[in-house]
C-alpha positions as a LaTeX table, in Angstrom:
\begin{tabular}{lrrr}
\hline
Residue & $x$ (\AA) & $y$ (\AA) & $z$ (\AA) \\
\hline
Met1 & 4.62 & 19.94 & $-21.03$ \\
Asp2 & 1.25 & 19.89 & $-19.29$ \\
Lys3 & $-0.13$ & 16.83 & $-20.48$ \\
Arg4 & 3.23 & 14.57 & $-19.45$ \\
Lys5 & 2.87 & 15.70 & $-16.03$ \\
Pro6 & 0.12 & 13.23 & $-14.66$ \\
Tyr7 & 2.40 & 10.61 & $-16.21$ \\
Leu8 & 5.61 & 12.16 & $-14.52$ \\
Ala9 & 3.89 & 12.13 & $-11.42$ \\
Ala10 & 2.39 & 8.73 & $-11.51$ \\
Ile11 & 6.27 & 7.43 & $-12.28$ \\
Leu12 & 7.52 & 9.57 & $-9.26$ \\
Val13 & 4.77 & 7.92 & $-7.05$ \\
Gln14 & 5.70 & 4.61 & $-7.74$ \\
Ser15 & 9.37 & 5.28 & $-7.88$ \\
Ile16 & 8.35 & 6.72 & $-4.10$ \\
Tyr17 & 6.71 & 3.05 & $-2.97$ \\
Ala18 & 9.60 & 1.45 & $-4.52$ \\
Gly19 & 12.19 & 3.70 & $-2.34$ \\
Met20 & 9.70 & 2.92 & 0.92 \\
Phe21 & 10.17 & $-1.16$ & 0.14 \\
Leu22 & 13.75 & $-0.74$ & $-0.21$ \\
Leu23 & 14.58 & 1.22 & 2.39 \\
Ser24 & 12.60 & $-0.23$ & 5.17 \\
Lys25 & 14.02 & $-4.09$ & 4.02 \\
Ala26 & 17.84 & $-2.09$ & 4.14 \\
Ala27 & 16.75 & $-1.06$ & 8.09 \\
Phe28 & 15.19 & $-4.31$ & 8.89 \\
Asp29 & 18.56 & $-6.21$ & 7.80 \\
Gly30 & 20.25 & $-4.01$ & 9.81 \\
Gly31 & 18.58 & $-5.03$ & 13.03 \\
Met32 & 15.90 & $-2.46$ & 13.43 \\
Asn33 & 12.64 & $-3.81$ & 15.01 \\
Asn34 & 9.78 & $-3.69$ & 12.55 \\
Phe35 & 7.44 & $-2.83$ & 15.74 \\
Val36 & 9.91 & 0.16 & 16.58 \\
Phe37 & 10.36 & 1.61 & 13.19 \\
Val38 & 6.52 & 1.37 & 12.45 \\
Phe39 & 5.89 & 3.98 & 15.72 \\
Tyr40 & 8.47 & 6.13 & 14.49 \\
Arg41 & 7.12 & 6.22 & 11.00 \\
Gln42 & 3.73 & 6.89 & 12.04 \\
Ala43 & 5.37 & 9.59 & 14.69 \\
Ala44 & 7.25 & 11.26 & 11.40 \\
Ala45 & 4.16 & 11.52 & 9.60 \\
Thr46 & 1.88 & 13.23 & 12.23 \\
Val47 & 4.33 & 16.07 & 13.10 \\
Phe48 & 4.49 & 16.55 & 9.28 \\
Leu49 & 0.60 & 16.59 & 8.61 \\
Ile50 & $-0.80$ & 18.02 & 12.05 \\
Pro51 & 0.88 & 21.69 & 11.33 \\
Leu52 & $-0.51$ & 21.59 & 7.52 \\
Ala53 & $-3.84$ & 20.23 & 8.58 \\
Leu54 & $-4.32$ & 23.11 & 11.12 \\
Leu55 & $-3.17$ & 25.65 & 8.76 \\
Phe56 & $-5.29$ & 24.63 & 5.98 \\
Glu57 & $-8.36$ & 22.79 & 7.75 \\
Trp58 & $-9.34$ & 23.88 & 11.18 \\
Lys59 & $-11.43$ & 26.43 & 10.40 \\
Thr60 & $-13.50$ & 24.69 & 7.95 \\
Ala61 & $-13.80$ & 21.21 & 9.41 \\
Pro62 & $-16.84$ & 20.03 & 10.74 \\
Pro63 & $-17.31$ & 19.05 & 14.20 \\
Leu64 & $-16.24$ & 15.67 & 14.92 \\
Ser65 & $-19.04$ & 13.17 & 16.73 \\
Phe66 & $-17.90$ & 10.36 & 19.54 \\
Met67 & $-19.18$ & 8.00 & 16.85 \\
Thr68 & $-16.84$ & 9.22 & 13.85 \\
Phe69 & $-14.16$ & 9.52 & 16.18 \\
Cys70 & $-14.61$ & 5.66 & 17.08 \\
Lys71 & $-14.74$ & 4.83 & 13.60 \\
Ile72 & $-11.27$ & 6.90 & 12.44 \\
Phe73 & $-9.82$ & 4.96 & 15.42 \\
Met74 & $-10.94$ & 1.52 & 14.19 \\
Leu75 & $-9.72$ & 2.32 & 10.68 \\
Ser76 & $-6.78$ & 3.41 & 11.99 \\
Leu77 & $-6.15$ & 0.07 & 13.96 \\
Cys78 & $-6.66$ & $-2.04$ & 11.12 \\
Gly79 & $-5.80$ & $-0.31$ & 8.03 \\
Ile80 & $-2.47$ & 1.41 & 9.17 \\
Thr81 & $-1.20$ & 0.11 & 12.26 \\
Leu82 & $-2.44$ & $-3.84$ & 11.79 \\
Ser83 & $-1.58$ & $-3.73$ & 8.16 \\
Leu84 & 2.05 & $-1.96$ & 8.96 \\
Asp85 & 3.09 & $-4.39$ & 11.78 \\
Ile86 & 1.95 & $-7.39$ & 10.00 \\
Tyr87 & 3.97 & $-5.89$ & 6.46 \\
Gly88 & 6.86 & $-5.42$ & 8.30 \\
Val89 & 6.92 & $-8.66$ & 10.02 \\
Ala90 & 6.36 & $-10.14$ & 6.24 \\
Leu91 & 9.36 & $-7.99$ & 4.78 \\
Ile92 & 11.85 & $-9.36$ & 6.96 \\
Tyr93 & 10.61 & $-12.94$ & 5.82 \\
Thr94 & 10.76 & $-12.31$ & 2.38 \\
Ser95 & 12.19 & $-9.48$ & 0.35 \\
Ala96 & 11.36 & $-6.21$ & $-1.19$ \\
Thr97 & 10.49 & $-7.72$ & $-4.96$ \\
Leu98 & 7.94 & $-9.88$ & $-2.98$ \\
Ala99 & 6.36 & $-6.82$ & $-1.04$ \\
Ala100 & 6.29 & $-4.68$ & $-4.28$ \\
Ala101 & 4.65 & $-7.79$ & $-6.35$ \\
Thr102 & 1.58 & $-7.99$ & $-4.06$ \\
Thr103 & 0.87 & $-4.29$ & $-4.30$ \\
Asn104 & 0.00 & $-5.32$ & $-7.62$ \\
Cys105 & $-2.86$ & $-7.62$ & $-5.83$ \\
Leu106 & $-4.47$ & $-4.53$ & $-3.63$ \\
Pro107 & $-6.74$ & $-2.99$ & $-6.17$ \\
Val108 & $-7.89$ & $-6.71$ & $-6.87$ \\
Ile109 & $-8.25$ & $-7.35$ & $-3.23$ \\
Thr110 & $-9.86$ & $-3.82$ & $-2.86$ \\
Phe111 & $-12.52$ & $-4.65$ & $-5.27$ \\
Phe112 & $-13.09$ & $-7.95$ & $-4.04$ \\
Leu113 & $-13.79$ & $-6.64$ & $-0.44$ \\
Ala114 & $-16.33$ & $-4.18$ & $-2.32$ \\
Val115 & $-18.19$ & $-6.75$ & $-3.52$ \\
Leu116 & $-18.68$ & $-8.35$ & $-0.21$ \\
Leu117 & $-19.35$ & $-5.58$ & 1.39 \\
Arg118 & $-22.15$ & $-4.71$ & $-1.49$ \\
Met119 & $-20.46$ & $-1.26$ & $-2.71$ \\
Glu120 & $-19.66$ & $-2.90$ & $-6.16$ \\
Val121 & $-21.97$ & $-4.89$ & $-8.29$ \\
Leu122 & $-20.58$ & $-7.59$ & $-10.23$ \\
Arg123 & $-22.61$ & $-9.14$ & $-13.44$ \\
Leu124 & $-21.16$ & $-12.47$ & $-14.12$ \\
Lys125 & $-23.18$ & $-12.90$ & $-17.43$ \\
Thr126 & $-21.25$ & $-9.81$ & $-19.03$ \\
Thr127 & $-18.12$ & $-9.24$ & $-20.66$ \\
Pro128 & $-16.45$ & $-6.76$ & $-18.12$ \\
Gly129 & $-17.71$ & $-9.30$ & $-15.18$ \\
Ile130 & $-16.22$ & $-12.20$ & $-16.76$ \\
Ala131 & $-12.78$ & $-10.22$ & $-17.23$ \\
Lys132 & $-13.18$ & $-8.74$ & $-13.30$ \\
Ile133 & $-13.56$ & $-12.88$ & $-12.25$ \\
Val134 & $-10.57$ & $-13.69$ & $-14.33$ \\
Gly135 & $-8.29$ & $-11.31$ & $-13.12$ \\
Ile136 & $-9.09$ & $-12.16$ & $-9.39$ \\
Leu137 & $-8.35$ & $-15.94$ & $-10.53$ \\
Ile138 & $-5.20$ & $-14.78$ & $-12.03$ \\
Cys139 & $-4.16$ & $-12.55$ & $-8.83$ \\
Leu140 & $-4.73$ & $-16.09$ & $-6.67$ \\
Ala141 & $-2.43$ & $-17.73$ & $-9.05$ \\
Gly142 & $-0.16$ & $-15.34$ & $-8.66$ \\
Ala143 & $-0.14$ & $-15.06$ & $-4.87$ \\
Leu144 & $-0.16$ & $-19.05$ & $-4.82$ \\
Thr145 & 3.33 & $-18.88$ & $-7.23$ \\
Leu146 & 4.96 & $-16.52$ & $-4.99$ \\
Ala147 & 4.27 & $-18.45$ & $-1.75$ \\
Phe148 & 4.99 & $-22.13$ & $-3.06$ \\
Tyr149 & 7.40 & $-21.90$ & $-6.31$ \\
Lys150 & 10.76 & $-20.27$ & $-6.13$ \\
Gly151 & 12.51 & $-21.52$ & $-9.22$ \\
Pro152 & 16.11 & $-20.92$ & $-10.24$ \\
His153 & 17.89 & $-17.52$ & $-9.18$ \\
Met154 & 19.24 & $-14.79$ & $-10.86$ \\
Lys155 & 22.23 & $-13.01$ & $-9.24$ \\
Leu156 & 22.91 & $-9.50$ & $-10.38$ \\
Phe157 & 26.06 & $-7.22$ & $-10.06$ \\
Cys158 & 25.31 & $-5.28$ & $-6.62$ \\
Leu159 & 26.64 & $-2.44$ & $-4.52$ \\
His160 & 26.64 & $-4.40$ & $-1.03$ \\
His161 & 28.48 & $-1.58$ & 0.65 \\
Leu162 & 25.65 & 1.11 & 0.28 \\
Phe163 & 23.44 & $-0.54$ & 3.08 \\
Glu164 & 24.48 & $-1.88$ & 6.50 \\
His165 & 23.69 & $-5.49$ & 6.90 \\
His166 & 24.63 & $-6.84$ & 10.46 \\
His167 & 22.29 & $-9.47$ & 10.46 \\
Ser168 & 22.89 & $-10.71$ & 6.69 \\
Gln169 & 23.58 & $-14.53$ & 7.41 \\
Asn170 & 20.76 & $-14.93$ & 9.70 \\
Leu171 & 18.46 & $-13.43$ & 7.30 \\
Gln172 & 19.81 & $-15.51$ & 4.72 \\
Arg173 & 18.86 & $-18.18$ & 6.72 \\
Arg174 & 15.15 & $-17.13$ & 7.34 \\
Thr175 & 14.31 & $-16.15$ & 3.69 \\
Ser176 & 16.00 & $-19.13$ & 1.98 \\
Ser177 & 13.73 & $-21.05$ & 4.26 \\
Gly178 & 10.57 & $-22.91$ & 2.51 \\
Asp179 & 8.17 & $-22.59$ & 5.40 \\
Thr180 & 9.25 & $-18.88$ & 6.42 \\
Trp181 & 9.12 & $-17.79$ & 2.91 \\
Ile182 & 5.14 & $-19.09$ & 2.77 \\
Lys183 & 4.31 & $-17.36$ & 5.95 \\
Gly184 & 5.87 & $-13.95$ & 4.93 \\
Cys185 & 3.95 & $-14.29$ & 1.67 \\
Phe186 & 0.59 & $-14.93$ & 3.58 \\
Leu187 & 1.48 & $-12.09$ & 5.81 \\
Met188 & 1.91 & $-9.84$ & 3.13 \\
Leu189 & $-1.72$ & $-10.66$ & 1.74 \\
Ile190 & $-3.00$ & $-10.30$ & 4.68 \\
Ser191 & $-1.15$ & $-6.89$ & 5.18 \\
Asn192 & $-2.64$ & $-5.82$ & 2.05 \\
Ser193 & $-6.05$ & $-7.21$ & 2.95 \\
Phe194 & $-6.60$ & $-4.55$ & 5.81 \\
Trp195 & $-5.13$ & $-1.97$ & 3.71 \\
Gly196 & $-7.76$ & $-2.69$ & 0.96 \\
Leu197 & $-10.38$ & $-2.98$ & 3.87 \\
Trp198 & $-8.98$ & 0.86 & 5.25 \\
Leu199 & $-9.67$ & 1.83 & 1.27 \\
Val200 & $-13.20$ & 0.92 & 0.85 \\
Leu201 & $-14.39$ & 2.00 & 4.69 \\
Gln202 & $-12.73$ & 5.24 & 4.58 \\
Gly203 & $-14.91$ & 6.27 & 2.03 \\
Arg204 & $-18.23$ & 6.05 & 4.38 \\
Val205 & $-16.20$ & 7.72 & 7.35 \\
Leu206 & $-15.17$ & 10.69 & 4.71 \\
Lys207 & $-19.10$ & 11.45 & 3.81 \\
Ser208 & $-19.57$ & 12.23 & 7.64 \\
Tyr209 & $-15.87$ & 14.10 & 7.89 \\
Pro210 & $-14.93$ & 15.24 & 4.56 \\
Ser211 & $-11.77$ & 17.14 & 5.49 \\
Lys212 & $-9.42$ & 15.07 & 4.18 \\
Leu213 & $-6.25$ & 16.72 & 5.38 \\
Leu214 & $-7.68$ & 16.53 & 8.90 \\
Phe215 & $-8.90$ & 12.98 & 8.57 \\
Thr216 & $-5.53$ & 11.72 & 7.51 \\
Ala217 & $-3.39$ & 13.39 & 10.27 \\
Leu218 & $-5.94$ & 12.34 & 12.93 \\
Gln219 & $-5.49$ & 8.74 & 11.44 \\
Cys220 & $-1.93$ & 9.08 & 12.02 \\
Phe221 & $-1.63$ & 10.56 & 15.39 \\
Leu222 & $-4.23$ & 7.62 & 16.56 \\
Ser223 & $-2.01$ & 5.16 & 14.48 \\
Thr224 & 1.33 & 6.61 & 16.18 \\
Ile225 & $-0.24$ & 6.02 & 19.76 \\
Gln226 & $-1.16$ & 2.67 & 18.81 \\
Ser227 & 1.87 & 1.52 & 17.37 \\
Phe228 & 3.30 & 3.00 & 20.73 \\
Ala229 & 1.67 & 0.59 & 22.77 \\
Ile230 & 2.62 & $-2.76$ & 20.70 \\
Ala231 & 6.07 & $-1.81$ & 20.07 \\
Ile232 & 6.39 & $-0.90$ & 23.78 \\
Ala233 & 4.75 & $-4.12$ & 24.48 \\
Leu234 & 7.10 & $-6.26$ & 22.31 \\
Glu235 & 10.52 & $-4.51$ & 22.44 \\
Arg236 & 11.38 & $-3.35$ & 25.89 \\
Asp237 & 15.45 & $-3.05$ & 25.06 \\
Pro238 & 16.16 & 0.71 & 24.95 \\
Tyr239 & 18.89 & 0.31 & 22.40 \\
Glu240 & 16.45 & $-0.74$ & 19.97 \\
Trp241 & 14.49 & 2.18 & 20.11 \\
Arg242 & 17.87 & 4.52 & 19.31 \\
Leu243 & 18.24 & 6.36 & 15.90 \\
Gly244 & 21.20 & 7.52 & 14.77 \\
Trp245 & 22.33 & 9.27 & 11.33 \\
Asn246 & 22.06 & 5.84 & 9.44 \\
Val247 & 20.04 & 3.96 & 7.19 \\
Arg248 & 17.40 & 3.78 & 10.36 \\
Leu249 & 16.85 & 7.10 & 10.91 \\
Leu250 & 16.93 & 7.97 & 6.69 \\
Ala251 & 14.05 & 5.09 & 6.61 \\
Val252 & 11.86 & 6.24 & 9.25 \\
Ala253 & 12.13 & 10.01 & 7.61 \\
Tyr254 & 11.37 & 8.94 & 4.14 \\
Cys255 & 8.71 & 6.72 & 4.84 \\
Gly256 & 6.94 & 9.12 & 7.50 \\
Ile257 & 7.20 & 12.08 & 5.41 \\
Val258 & 7.75 & 11.48 & 2.13 \\
Val259 & 5.58 & 8.29 & 1.46 \\
Thr260 & 2.93 & 10.03 & 3.72 \\
Gly261 & 3.52 & 13.08 & 2.71 \\
Val262 & 4.51 & 13.79 & $-0.81$ \\
Thr263 & 2.42 & 10.76 & $-2.22$ \\
Phe264 & $-0.62$ & 12.06 & $-0.71$ \\
Tyr265 & $-0.86$ & 15.22 & $-2.80$ \\
Leu266 & 0.31 & 13.53 & $-5.84$ \\
Gln267 & $-1.98$ & 10.69 & $-5.69$ \\
Ala268 & $-4.66$ & 12.78 & $-5.10$ \\
Trp269 & $-3.57$ & 15.44 & $-8.16$ \\
Val270 & $-2.96$ & 12.62 & $-10.25$ \\
Ile271 & $-6.50$ & 10.84 & $-9.61$ \\
Glu272 & $-8.05$ & 14.06 & $-9.96$ \\
Lys273 & $-6.38$ & 14.48 & $-13.62$ \\
Lys274 & $-6.48$ & 11.17 & $-14.99$ \\
Gly275 & $-8.58$ & 9.00 & $-12.49$ \\
Pro276 & $-8.02$ & 6.31 & $-10.52$ \\
Val277 & $-7.72$ & 3.61 & $-12.75$ \\
Phe278 & $-4.73$ & 5.61 & $-14.30$ \\
Leu279 & $-3.18$ & 5.58 & $-11.24$ \\
Ala280 & $-3.83$ & 1.68 & $-10.86$ \\
Met281 & $-2.12$ & 0.83 & $-13.99$ \\
Ser282 & 0.86 & 2.59 & $-13.13$ \\
Thr283 & 1.40 & 0.35 & $-10.25$ \\
Pro284 & 3.32 & $-2.20$ & $-12.16$ \\
Leu285 & 6.14 & 0.39 & $-12.49$ \\
Asn286 & 6.90 & 0.11 & $-8.60$ \\
Leu287 & 7.51 & $-3.41$ & $-9.07$ \\
Met288 & 10.07 & $-2.82$ & $-12.20$ \\
Phe289 & 11.72 & $-0.14$ & $-10.19$ \\
Thr290 & 12.03 & $-2.73$ & $-6.95$ \\
Ile291 & 13.53 & $-5.60$ & $-8.66$ \\
Phe292 & 16.43 & $-3.76$ & $-10.00$ \\
Cys293 & 17.10 & $-1.87$ & $-7.24$ \\
Ser294 & 16.87 & $-4.31$ & $-4.56$ \\
Ala295 & 18.84 & $-6.35$ & $-6.96$ \\
Phe296 & 21.92 & $-3.52$ & $-6.96$ \\
Leu297 & 21.56 & $-2.21$ & $-3.75$ \\
Leu298 & 20.04 & $-4.94$ & $-1.30$ \\
Cys299 & 22.05 & $-8.00$ & $-3.15$ \\
Glu300 & 18.51 & $-9.48$ & $-3.21$ \\
Ile301 & 18.91 & $-12.66$ & $-5.29$ \\
Ile302 & 15.71 & $-12.68$ & $-7.52$ \\
Asn303 & 13.56 & $-16.16$ & $-8.19$ \\
Leu304 & 12.03 & $-16.89$ & $-11.30$ \\
Gly305 & 8.97 & $-17.69$ & $-8.69$ \\
Ser306 & 9.11 & $-13.83$ & $-7.85$ \\
Val307 & 9.07 & $-13.03$ & $-11.08$ \\
Leu308 & 6.41 & $-15.11$ & $-12.60$ \\
Gly309 & 3.89 & $-14.63$ & $-9.75$ \\
Gly310 & 4.72 & $-10.66$ & $-10.03$ \\
Leu311 & 3.89 & $-10.95$ & $-14.06$ \\
Leu312 & 0.29 & $-12.78$ & $-12.76$ \\
Leu313 & $-0.41$ & $-10.28$ & $-10.56$ \\
Ile314 & $-0.17$ & $-7.49$ & $-13.10$ \\
Gly315 & $-2.26$ & $-9.39$ & $-15.45$ \\
Gly316 & $-5.06$ & $-9.85$ & $-12.97$ \\
Leu317 & $-4.61$ & $-6.50$ & $-12.22$ \\
Tyr318 & $-5.17$ & $-5.35$ & $-15.96$ \\
Ser319 & $-7.96$ & $-7.53$ & $-16.33$ \\
Val320 & $-10.35$ & $-6.07$ & $-13.30$ \\
Leu321 & $-9.31$ & $-2.57$ & $-14.47$ \\
Trp322 & $-10.49$ & $-3.56$ & $-18.44$ \\
Gly323 & $-13.71$ & $-4.98$ & $-16.94$ \\
Lys324 & $-13.80$ & $-2.15$ & $-14.25$ \\
Thr325 & $-13.74$ & 0.68 & $-16.95$ \\
Arg326 & $-15.38$ & $-1.26$ & $-19.63$ \\
Glu327 & $-18.65$ & $-1.37$ & $-17.61$ \\
Gln328 & $-18.32$ & 1.97 & $-16.47$ \\
Arg329 & $-18.38$ & 3.02 & $-20.27$ \\
Met330 & $-21.60$ & 0.76 & $-20.76$ \\
Leu331 & $-23.27$ & 2.13 & $-17.81$ \\
Asp332 & $-22.43$ & 6.26 & $-19.14$ \\
Glu333 & $-23.45$ & 5.18 & $-22.71$ \\
Asn334 & $-26.96$ & 3.56 & $-21.04$ \\
Cys335 & $-27.82$ & 6.11 & $-18.62$ \\
Leu336 & $-26.85$ & 9.16 & $-20.89$ \\
Pro337 & $-29.93$ & 8.69 & $-23.52$ \\
Ala338 & $-32.36$ & 8.27 & $-20.47$ \\
Pro339 & $-31.36$ & 9.98 & $-17.12$ \\
Val340 & $-34.48$ & 9.10 & $-15.13$ \\
Asp341 & $-34.23$ & 5.57 & $-15.96$ \\
Lys342 & $-34.72$ & 4.19 & $-12.21$ \\
Glu343 & $-32.53$ & 1.16 & $-13.08$ \\
Cys344 & $-29.47$ & 3.27 & $-13.91$ \\
Thr345 & $-29.80$ & 5.45 & $-10.95$ \\
Glu346 & $-29.96$ & 2.87 & $-8.61$ \\
Ile347 & $-26.55$ & 1.17 & $-10.08$ \\
Gln348 & $-24.87$ & 4.76 & $-9.84$ \\
Val349 & $-25.85$ & 4.82 & $-6.15$ \\
Val350 & $-24.55$ & 1.64 & $-5.50$ \\
Thr351 & $-21.09$ & 1.66 & $-7.44$ \\
Ala352 & $-20.50$ & 5.31 & $-6.08$ \\
\hline
\end{tabular}
């Protein structure tokens, strides 16, 4: 049973993310403003995380300098606030299935940004390097397929009464428009690019402020303030800020507490047990869960372009991951016999 726990945890993480896409889409279909939703989501995450951070890390946390605080503020603005706000707009324009599909390109985007920032090494004359380049090109083909090709529609049996859809006809017109769909696809990729940049840069900030729980809680707190400023500027109607006992409250609580709180711990535990590559390889499960659940619960019409684009993104993801693991294995084999090799030591520093 102990050997199966990481696999069960990875499946649970991906199912939680699938639930995030579904509930967010259901809340937006029910008429909730996406900017207000991001504020409430981050506020719920802040209320959940701050007591835990103060309880477990307050006494051992290093002093927070003004420069580090500014870096954390910018990380929160780009990687959380802007990423979630753009993601919300893109999700309104497209579907939960496309949102799940584009998450498969997140590791590829993160790797590409790390190469641009010289935090990763790309050797084009080696087999792993070629695999990485091929993976990036396949992901690009998948993104273009999602944006420009729809193909035949597949309508499955659905339980439409499970969620409220006050604006279903208006939403159907918006998602069926080709221009709107393309705009939503590229907004989703921009959101993932901000998220990938956040993943790359926070490693540097954590070196100066290694208290992970306090670091996450502070980011959520700053993101709450930032998202409130954006939401209050764009939405002044008090009715849009109301939360009743409906799917809006469920989506806010789920995304704020379960996604931010539970998955933070589960992902850290899985990475500790099996490594980050193992967790990244479980990402396609998210797409599978979302396709079936969105068809059954949200009555989304699945088109062939979304399925093909998602499969291309998965293929590109695995190609990059294979190249990364193969390169790391070759690096370990070359470094072990001669631990004082200068070139080997420099490579380890660059790829850390």
